[in-house]
Coordinates of C-alpha atoms in Angstrom, one line a residue:
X1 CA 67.0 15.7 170.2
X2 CA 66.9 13.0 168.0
X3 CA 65.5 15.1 164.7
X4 CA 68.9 17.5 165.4
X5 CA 71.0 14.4 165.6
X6 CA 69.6 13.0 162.6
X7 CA 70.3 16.5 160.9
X8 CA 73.8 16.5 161.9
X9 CA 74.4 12.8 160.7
X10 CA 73.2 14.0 157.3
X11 CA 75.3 17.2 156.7
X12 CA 78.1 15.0 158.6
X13 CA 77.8 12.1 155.7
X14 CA 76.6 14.9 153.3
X15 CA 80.3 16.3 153.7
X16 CA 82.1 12.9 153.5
X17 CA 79.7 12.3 149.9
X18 CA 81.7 15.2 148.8
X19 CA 84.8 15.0 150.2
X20 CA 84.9 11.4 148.6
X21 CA 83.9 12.7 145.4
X22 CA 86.3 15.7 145.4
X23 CA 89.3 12.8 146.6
X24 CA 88.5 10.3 143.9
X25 CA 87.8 13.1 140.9
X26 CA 91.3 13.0 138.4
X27 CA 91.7 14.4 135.3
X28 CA 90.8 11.4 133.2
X29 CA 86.9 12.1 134.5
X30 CA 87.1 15.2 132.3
X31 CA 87.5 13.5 129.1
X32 CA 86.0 9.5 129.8
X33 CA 83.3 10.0 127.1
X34 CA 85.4 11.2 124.9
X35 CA 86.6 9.5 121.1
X36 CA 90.3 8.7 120.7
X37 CA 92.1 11.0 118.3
X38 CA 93.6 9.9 115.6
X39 CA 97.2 9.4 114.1
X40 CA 96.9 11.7 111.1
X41 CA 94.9 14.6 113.5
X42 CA 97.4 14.3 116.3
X43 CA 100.5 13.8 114.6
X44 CA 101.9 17.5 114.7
X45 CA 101.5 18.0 118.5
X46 CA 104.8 16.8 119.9
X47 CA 106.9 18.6 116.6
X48 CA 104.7 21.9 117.7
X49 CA 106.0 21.1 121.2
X50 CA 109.8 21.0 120.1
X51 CA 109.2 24.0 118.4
X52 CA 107.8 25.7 121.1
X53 CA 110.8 24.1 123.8
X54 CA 113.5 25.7 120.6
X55 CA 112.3 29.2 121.5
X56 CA 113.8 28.8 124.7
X57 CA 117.2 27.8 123.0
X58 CA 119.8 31.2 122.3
X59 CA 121.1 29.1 119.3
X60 CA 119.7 25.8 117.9
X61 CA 123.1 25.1 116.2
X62 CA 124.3 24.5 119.3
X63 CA 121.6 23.4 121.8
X64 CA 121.6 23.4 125.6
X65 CA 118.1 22.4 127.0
X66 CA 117.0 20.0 123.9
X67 CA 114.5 17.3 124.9
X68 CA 115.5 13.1 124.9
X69 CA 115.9 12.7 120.9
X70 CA 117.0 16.3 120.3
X71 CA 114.5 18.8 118.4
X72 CA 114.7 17.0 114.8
X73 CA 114.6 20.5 113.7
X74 CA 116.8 21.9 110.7
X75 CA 118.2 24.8 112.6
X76 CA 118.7 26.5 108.9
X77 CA 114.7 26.9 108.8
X78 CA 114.6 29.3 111.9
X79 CA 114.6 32.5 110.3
X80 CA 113.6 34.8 113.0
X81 CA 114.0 34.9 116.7
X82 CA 112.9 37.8 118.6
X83 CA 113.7 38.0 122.2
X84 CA 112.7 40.2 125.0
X85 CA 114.9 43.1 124.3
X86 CA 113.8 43.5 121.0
X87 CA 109.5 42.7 122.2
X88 CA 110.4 45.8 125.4
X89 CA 108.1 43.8 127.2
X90 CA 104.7 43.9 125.4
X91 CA 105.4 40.5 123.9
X92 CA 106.6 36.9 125.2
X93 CA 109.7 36.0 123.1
X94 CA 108.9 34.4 120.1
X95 CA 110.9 31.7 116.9
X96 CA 109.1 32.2 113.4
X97 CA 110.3 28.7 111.7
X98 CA 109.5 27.0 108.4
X99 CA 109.1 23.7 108.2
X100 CA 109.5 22.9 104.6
X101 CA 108.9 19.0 105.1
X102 CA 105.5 19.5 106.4
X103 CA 104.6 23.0 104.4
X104 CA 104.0 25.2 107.6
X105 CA 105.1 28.6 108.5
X106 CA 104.9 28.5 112.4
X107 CA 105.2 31.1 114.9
X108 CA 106.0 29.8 118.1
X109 CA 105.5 31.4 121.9
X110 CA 107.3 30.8 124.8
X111 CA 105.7 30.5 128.4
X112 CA 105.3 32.4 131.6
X113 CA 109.1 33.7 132.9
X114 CA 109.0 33.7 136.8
X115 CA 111.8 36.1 136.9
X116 CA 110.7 38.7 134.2
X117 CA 108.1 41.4 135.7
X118 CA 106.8 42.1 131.5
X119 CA 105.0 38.7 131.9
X120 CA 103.1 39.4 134.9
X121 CA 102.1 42.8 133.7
X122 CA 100.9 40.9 130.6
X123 CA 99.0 38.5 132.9
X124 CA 97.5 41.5 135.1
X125 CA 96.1 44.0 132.6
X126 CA 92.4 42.2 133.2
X127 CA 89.6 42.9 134.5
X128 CA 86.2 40.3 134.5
X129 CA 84.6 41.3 131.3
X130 CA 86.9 44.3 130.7
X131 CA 87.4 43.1 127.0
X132 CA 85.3 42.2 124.2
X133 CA 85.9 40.9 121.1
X134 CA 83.9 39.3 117.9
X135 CA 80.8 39.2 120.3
X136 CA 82.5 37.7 123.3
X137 CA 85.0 38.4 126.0
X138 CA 89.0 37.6 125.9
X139 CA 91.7 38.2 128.4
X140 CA 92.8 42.0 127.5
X141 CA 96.6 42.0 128.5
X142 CA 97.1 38.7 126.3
X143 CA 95.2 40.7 123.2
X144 CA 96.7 43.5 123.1
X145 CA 100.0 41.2 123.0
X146 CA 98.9 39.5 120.3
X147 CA 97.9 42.9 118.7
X148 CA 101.6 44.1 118.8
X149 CA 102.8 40.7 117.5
X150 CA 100.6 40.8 114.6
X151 CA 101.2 44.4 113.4
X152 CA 105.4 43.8 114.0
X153 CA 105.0 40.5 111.8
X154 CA 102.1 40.2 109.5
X155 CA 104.3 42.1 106.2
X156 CA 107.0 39.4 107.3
X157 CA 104.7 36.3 107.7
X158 CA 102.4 37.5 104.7
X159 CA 105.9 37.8 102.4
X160 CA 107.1 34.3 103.4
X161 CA 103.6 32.8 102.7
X162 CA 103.5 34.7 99.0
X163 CA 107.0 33.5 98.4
X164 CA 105.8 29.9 99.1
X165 CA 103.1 30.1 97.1
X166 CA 100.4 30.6 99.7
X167 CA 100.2 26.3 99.7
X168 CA 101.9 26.7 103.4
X169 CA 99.7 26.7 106.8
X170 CA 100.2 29.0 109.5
X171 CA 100.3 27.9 112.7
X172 CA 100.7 30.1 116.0
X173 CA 101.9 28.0 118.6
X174 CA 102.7 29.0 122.6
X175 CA 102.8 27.2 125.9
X176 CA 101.1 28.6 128.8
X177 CA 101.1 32.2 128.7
X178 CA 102.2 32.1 124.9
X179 CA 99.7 29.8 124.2
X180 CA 96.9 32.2 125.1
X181 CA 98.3 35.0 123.3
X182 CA 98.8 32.5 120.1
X183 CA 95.0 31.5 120.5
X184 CA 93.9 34.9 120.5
X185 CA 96.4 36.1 117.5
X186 CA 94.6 33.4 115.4
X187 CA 91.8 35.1 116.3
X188 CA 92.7 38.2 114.7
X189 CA 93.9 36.5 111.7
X190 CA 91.1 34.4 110.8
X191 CA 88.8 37.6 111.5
X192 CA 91.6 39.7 109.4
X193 CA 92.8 37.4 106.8
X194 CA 93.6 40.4 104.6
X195 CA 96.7 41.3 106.8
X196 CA 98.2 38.2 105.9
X197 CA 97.2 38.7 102.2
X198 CA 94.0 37.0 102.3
X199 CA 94.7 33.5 103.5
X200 CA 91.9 31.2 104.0
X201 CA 90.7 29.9 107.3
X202 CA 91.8 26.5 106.7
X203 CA 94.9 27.1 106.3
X204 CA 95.5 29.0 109.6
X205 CA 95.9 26.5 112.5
X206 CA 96.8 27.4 116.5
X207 CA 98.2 24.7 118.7
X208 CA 97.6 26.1 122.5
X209 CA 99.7 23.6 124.8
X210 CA 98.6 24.0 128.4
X211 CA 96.5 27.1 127.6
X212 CA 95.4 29.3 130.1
X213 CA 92.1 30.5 129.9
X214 CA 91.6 33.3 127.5
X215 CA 88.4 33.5 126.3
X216 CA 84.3 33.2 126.3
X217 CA 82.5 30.0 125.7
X218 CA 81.0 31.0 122.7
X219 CA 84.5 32.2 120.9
X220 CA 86.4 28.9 122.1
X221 CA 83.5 26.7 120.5
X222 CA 83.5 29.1 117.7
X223 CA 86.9 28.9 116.7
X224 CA 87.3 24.8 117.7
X225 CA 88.2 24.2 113.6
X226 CA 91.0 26.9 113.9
X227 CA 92.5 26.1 117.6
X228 CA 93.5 23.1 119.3
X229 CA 94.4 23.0 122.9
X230 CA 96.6 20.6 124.6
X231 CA 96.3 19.4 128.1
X232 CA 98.0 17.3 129.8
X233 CA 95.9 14.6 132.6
X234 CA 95.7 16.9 135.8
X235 CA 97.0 20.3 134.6
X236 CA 95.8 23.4 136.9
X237 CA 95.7 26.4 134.1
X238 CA 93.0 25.3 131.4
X239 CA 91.3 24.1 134.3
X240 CA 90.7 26.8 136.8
X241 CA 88.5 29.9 136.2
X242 CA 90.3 32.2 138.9
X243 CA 91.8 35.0 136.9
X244 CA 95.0 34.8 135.7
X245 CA 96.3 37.8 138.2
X246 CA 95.2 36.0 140.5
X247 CA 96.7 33.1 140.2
X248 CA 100.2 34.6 139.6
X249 CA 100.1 36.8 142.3
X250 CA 99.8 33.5 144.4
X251 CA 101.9 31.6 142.8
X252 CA 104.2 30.8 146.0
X253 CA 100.7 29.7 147.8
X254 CA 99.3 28.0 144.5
X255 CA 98.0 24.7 146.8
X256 CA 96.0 26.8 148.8
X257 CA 94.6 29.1 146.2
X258 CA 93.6 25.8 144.2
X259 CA 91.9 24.1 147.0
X260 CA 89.5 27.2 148.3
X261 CA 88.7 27.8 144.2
X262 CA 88.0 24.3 143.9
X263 CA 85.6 24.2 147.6
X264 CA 83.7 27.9 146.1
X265 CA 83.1 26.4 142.6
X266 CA 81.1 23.2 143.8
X267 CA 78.5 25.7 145.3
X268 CA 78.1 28.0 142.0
X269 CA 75.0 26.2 139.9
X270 CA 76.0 25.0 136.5
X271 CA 74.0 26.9 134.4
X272 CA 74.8 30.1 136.4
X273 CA 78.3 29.3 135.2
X274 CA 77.1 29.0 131.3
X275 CA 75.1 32.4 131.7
X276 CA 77.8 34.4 132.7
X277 CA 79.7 35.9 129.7
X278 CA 82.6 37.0 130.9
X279 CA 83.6 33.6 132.2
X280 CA 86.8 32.6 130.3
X281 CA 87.8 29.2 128.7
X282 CA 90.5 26.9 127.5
X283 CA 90.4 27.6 123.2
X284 CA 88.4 25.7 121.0
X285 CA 89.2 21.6 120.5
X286 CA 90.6 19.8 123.3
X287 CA 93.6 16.9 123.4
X288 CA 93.4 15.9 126.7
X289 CA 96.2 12.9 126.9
X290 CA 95.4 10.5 129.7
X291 CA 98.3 8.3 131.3
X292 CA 97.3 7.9 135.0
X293 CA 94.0 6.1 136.1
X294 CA 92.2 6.3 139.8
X295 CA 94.7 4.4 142.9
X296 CA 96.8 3.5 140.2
X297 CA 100.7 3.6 141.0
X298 CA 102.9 5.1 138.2
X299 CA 102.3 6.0 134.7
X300 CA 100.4 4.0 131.9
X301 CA 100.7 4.0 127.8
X302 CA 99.4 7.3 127.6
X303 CA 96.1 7.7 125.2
X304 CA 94.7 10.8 123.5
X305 CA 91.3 11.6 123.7
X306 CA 89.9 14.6 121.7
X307 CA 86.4 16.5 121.9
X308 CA 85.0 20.0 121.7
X309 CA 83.5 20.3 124.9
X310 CA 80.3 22.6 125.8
X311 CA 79.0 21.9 129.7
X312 CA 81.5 20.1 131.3
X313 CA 84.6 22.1 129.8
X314 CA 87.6 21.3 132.1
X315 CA 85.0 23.1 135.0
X316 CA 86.6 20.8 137.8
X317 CA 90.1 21.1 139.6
X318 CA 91.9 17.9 140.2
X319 CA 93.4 18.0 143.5
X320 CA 96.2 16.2 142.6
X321 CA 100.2 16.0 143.2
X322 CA 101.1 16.2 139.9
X323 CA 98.5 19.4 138.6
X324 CA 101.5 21.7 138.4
X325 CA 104.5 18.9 137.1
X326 CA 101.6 18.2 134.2
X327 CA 101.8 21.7 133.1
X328 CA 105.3 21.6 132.1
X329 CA 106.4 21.9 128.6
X330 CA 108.6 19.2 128.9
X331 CA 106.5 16.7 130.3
X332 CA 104.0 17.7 127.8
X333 CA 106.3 17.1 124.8
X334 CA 107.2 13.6 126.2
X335 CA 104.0 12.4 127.1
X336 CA 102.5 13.8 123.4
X337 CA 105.7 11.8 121.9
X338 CA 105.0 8.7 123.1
X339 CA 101.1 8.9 122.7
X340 CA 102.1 9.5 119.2
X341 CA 104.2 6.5 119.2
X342 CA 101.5 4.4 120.6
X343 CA 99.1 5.4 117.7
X344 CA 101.9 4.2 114.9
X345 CA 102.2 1.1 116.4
X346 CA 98.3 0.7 116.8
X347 CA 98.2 1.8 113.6
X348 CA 100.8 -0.8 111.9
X349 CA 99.5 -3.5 114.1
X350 CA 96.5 -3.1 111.4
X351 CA 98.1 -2.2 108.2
X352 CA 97.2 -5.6 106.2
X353 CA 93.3 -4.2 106.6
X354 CA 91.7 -1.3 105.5
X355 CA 91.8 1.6 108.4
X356 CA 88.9 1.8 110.6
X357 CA 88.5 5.3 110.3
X358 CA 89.0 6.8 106.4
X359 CA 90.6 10.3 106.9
X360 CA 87.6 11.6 104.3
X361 CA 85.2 10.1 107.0
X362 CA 87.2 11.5 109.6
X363 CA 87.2 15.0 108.4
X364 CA 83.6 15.0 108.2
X365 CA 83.7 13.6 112.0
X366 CA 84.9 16.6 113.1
X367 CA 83.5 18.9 111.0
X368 CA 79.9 17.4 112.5
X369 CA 81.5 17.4 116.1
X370 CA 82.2 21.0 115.3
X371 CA 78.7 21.7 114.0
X372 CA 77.1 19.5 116.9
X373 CA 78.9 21.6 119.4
X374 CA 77.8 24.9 117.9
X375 CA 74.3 23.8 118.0
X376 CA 74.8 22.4 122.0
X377 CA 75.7 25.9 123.0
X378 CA 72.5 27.8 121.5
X379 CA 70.6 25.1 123.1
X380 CA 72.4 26.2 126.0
X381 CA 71.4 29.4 126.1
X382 CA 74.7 30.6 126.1
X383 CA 75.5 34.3 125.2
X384 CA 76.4 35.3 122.2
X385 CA 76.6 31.6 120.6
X386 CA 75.9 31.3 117.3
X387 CA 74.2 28.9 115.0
X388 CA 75.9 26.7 112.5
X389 CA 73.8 28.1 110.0
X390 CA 75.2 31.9 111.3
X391 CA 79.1 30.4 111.0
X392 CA 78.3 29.3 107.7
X393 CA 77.5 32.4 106.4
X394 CA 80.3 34.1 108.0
X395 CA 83.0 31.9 106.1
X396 CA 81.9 30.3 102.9
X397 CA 81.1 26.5 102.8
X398 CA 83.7 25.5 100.5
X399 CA 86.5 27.4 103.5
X400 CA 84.2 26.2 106.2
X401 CA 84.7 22.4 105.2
X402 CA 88.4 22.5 105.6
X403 CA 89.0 23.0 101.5
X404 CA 92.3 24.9 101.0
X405 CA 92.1 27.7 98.3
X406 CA 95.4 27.1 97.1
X407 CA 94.9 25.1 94.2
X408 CA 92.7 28.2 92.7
X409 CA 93.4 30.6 90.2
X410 CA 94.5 34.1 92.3
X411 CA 93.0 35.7 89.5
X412 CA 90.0 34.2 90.4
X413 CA 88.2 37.3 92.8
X414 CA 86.4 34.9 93.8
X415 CA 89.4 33.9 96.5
X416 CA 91.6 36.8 95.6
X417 CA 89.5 38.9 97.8
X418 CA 88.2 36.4 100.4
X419 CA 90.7 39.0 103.0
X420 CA 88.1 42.0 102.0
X421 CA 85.5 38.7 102.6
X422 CA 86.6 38.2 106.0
X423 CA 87.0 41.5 107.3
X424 CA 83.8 42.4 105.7
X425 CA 82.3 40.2 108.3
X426 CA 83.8 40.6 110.9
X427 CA 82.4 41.6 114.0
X428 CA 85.2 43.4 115.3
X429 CA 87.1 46.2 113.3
X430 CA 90.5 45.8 112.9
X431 CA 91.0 49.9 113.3
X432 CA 88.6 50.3 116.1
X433 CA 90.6 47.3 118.5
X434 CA 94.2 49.3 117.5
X435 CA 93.0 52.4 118.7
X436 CA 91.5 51.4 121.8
X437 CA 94.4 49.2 122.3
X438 CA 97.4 51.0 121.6
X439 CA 98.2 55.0 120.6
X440 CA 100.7 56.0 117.6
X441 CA 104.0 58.8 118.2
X442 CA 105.0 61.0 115.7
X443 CA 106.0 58.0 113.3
X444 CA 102.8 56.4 113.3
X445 CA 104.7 53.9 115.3
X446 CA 102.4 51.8 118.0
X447 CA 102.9 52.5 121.7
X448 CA 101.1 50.7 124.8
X449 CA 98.2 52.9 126.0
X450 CA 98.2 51.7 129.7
X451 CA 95.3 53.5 130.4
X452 CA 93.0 53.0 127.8
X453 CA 89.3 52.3 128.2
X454 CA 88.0 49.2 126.4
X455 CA 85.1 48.4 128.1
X456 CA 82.3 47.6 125.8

């Protein structure tokens, strides 16, 4: 009698250890060991946000949903606006802008509409491990959207960047369901730089706010120099591995769904989690920005913290009030605003001495945090990883380490053909993804194939 008592006391406190745990776990937890990003690394993030908040806008000229301080966009500079009429579906609608002050060419993608059915069929053409790609596994509805985005746009973006003088970035930016398809459309392009006439890998960026998950481990550490995801404190999406179509097709019971996903995924073993390929993450590096703290009431100066995360990536749901309100655009463009405000004044409160951090020095941080990363995950056993010493030899050191090619000769063939470079080395062909992704009518014109088979 007494040994069964004692057994029940134990799984009785065993359950109140974890219940306590689970309670007491917010968002902050994820990201506590984390280094503070920096002014100059962080400063585009709440300008990519207005961007992404002016696709939402039928006419900038005269705005209707613009956030406190307006967009501080020059409406003049948005030169293309595609809507869903014009995408039939297979794509979110998307802004092409260029921003002239800052020398970037961005194209920006809106989130999940609740009311339009060509999102949810976006989010629903998936299957666990139905889709591979440059030796891992992506989200195949979200691909194949960033397939038809790419092949509509890259003679437009490739003309605008030739007519600049190739010195401008590119930077695909989306929130939520855009943001996936922009992380995996810089995918493409860094793998296929010749489609945008051979631009180098540091000049392509992607800003994924509130991404949903979209890809392997290995890919989202792979790519961590080209993509850089956004989250805000307790948000649900980069942070739960349920399927997307599963998710959206409880969206009116999300609480629920949350909760048993967050109970089933304390009983799966860590490195169970790591060894399974077709598990899909949040892209490459992480902003996580932090403004609430455990029993604390109401908001603090929010901070930014920034890592590339191996074990440990975002693995835990927050059960929280606020993990759907802190996946809102809005609230994400707000918080990232004043975060950036807090690192100017941090940073002028120390102007009369030299910087702490030298932006040389810190450009070699996180090229070694991207290096350090690489090597955690092949010490990790993860599939498909690959080696810093395999990465390097995929894109050339002086590309690799963030040097832009556009102070060199294009007669030089040394850079005049790093597209053929690129492609050369890529895993994936650019022919063989089109064809299982998409068939051509009569006019060689791409159509959705919606029942192709592209399991590898």
């Amino acid at each position: 009698m007494s040994v069964s008592c004692g057994v029940e006391w134990a799984v009785i406190l065993g359950c109140l250890r974890w219940a306590w745990k689970r309670c007491t776990y917010i968002g902050s937890d994820d990201s506590a060991n984390w280094p503070i990003a920096t002014l100059e690394e962080f400063e585009s993030v709440p300008r990519v946000c207005r961007i992404i908040l002016s696709v939402y806008e039928p006419d900038l000229h005269h705005p209707i949903y613009s956030p406190p301080g307006g967009y501080r966009l020059n409406p003049d500079w948005a030169i293309k606006r595609v809507n869903y009429e014009q995408t039939q579906g297979l794509a979110p609608p998307y802004l092409i802008y260029i921003d002239h002050d800052n020398k970037e060419i961005v194209l920006a993608i809106r989130g999940l509409n609740l009311v339009k059915d060509s999102d949810y069929k976006l989010l629903l053409d998936n299957q666990l491990g139905m889709q591979m790609f440059d030796g891992g596994y992506v989200h195949h509805g979200l691909l194949k959207s960033a397939i038809w985005i790419l092949n509509n746009e890259s003679e437009f973006l490739r003309r605008i960047w030739e007519e600049n003088g190739g010195e401008y970035k590119m930077v695909f930016a989306g929130h939520s369901l855009g943001a996936g398809v922009a992380s995996l459309l810089s995918l493409i392009v860094v793998n296929h730089t010749d489609m945008l006439g051979g631009i180098p890998r540091s000049s392509v960026r992607c800003y994924a706010v509130a991404p949903a998950r979209c890809m392997s481990l290995n890919l989202a550490v792979k790519y961590a120099d080209v993509i850089y995801s956004v989250v805000l404190q307790d948000d649900f999406l980069p942070r739960t591995p349920t399927p997307l179509e599963d998710i959206f097709e409880s969206i009116f019971c999300l609480p629920c769904l949350l909760f048993l996903v967050c109970l089933r995924d304390n009983f799966i073993p860590e490195d169970r989690k790591l060894r399974d390929p077709r598990r899909l993450y949040a892209p490459g590096r992480i902003y996580h920005i932090v403004e609430r703290k455990c029993c604390s009431c109401g908001r603090y100066p929010p901070e930014v913290r920034t890592g590339i995360p191996v074990d440990g990536r975002f693995e835990h749901i927050v059960l929280s009030c606020n993990a759907t309100s802190d996946h809102a655009i809005i609230w994400i463009e707000r918080e990232a605003d004043k975060a950036l405000q807090r690192l100017k004044e941090l940073s002028t409160e120390t102007i009369t001495t030299p910087p702490q951090v030298q932006k040389l020095e810190r450009m070699q941080t996180l090229e070694k945090e991207h290096r350090d990363a690489l090597d955690r995950a092949v010490s990790l056993n993860i599939p498909h990883a690959v080696t810093t010493a395999e990465q390097e030899s995929l894109y050339p050191e002086e590309e690799y380490s963030g040097e832009s090619t556009a102070e060199h000769s294009k007669d030089d063939p040394k850079y005049s053909s790093a597209g053929k470079r690129y492609c050369k080395n890529a895993r994936t062909n650019w022919n063989e993804v089109v064809e299982k992704l998409f068939k051509r009518n009569e006019s060689r014109q791409l159509l959705l194939e919606s029942d192709a088979s592209v399991t590898e």
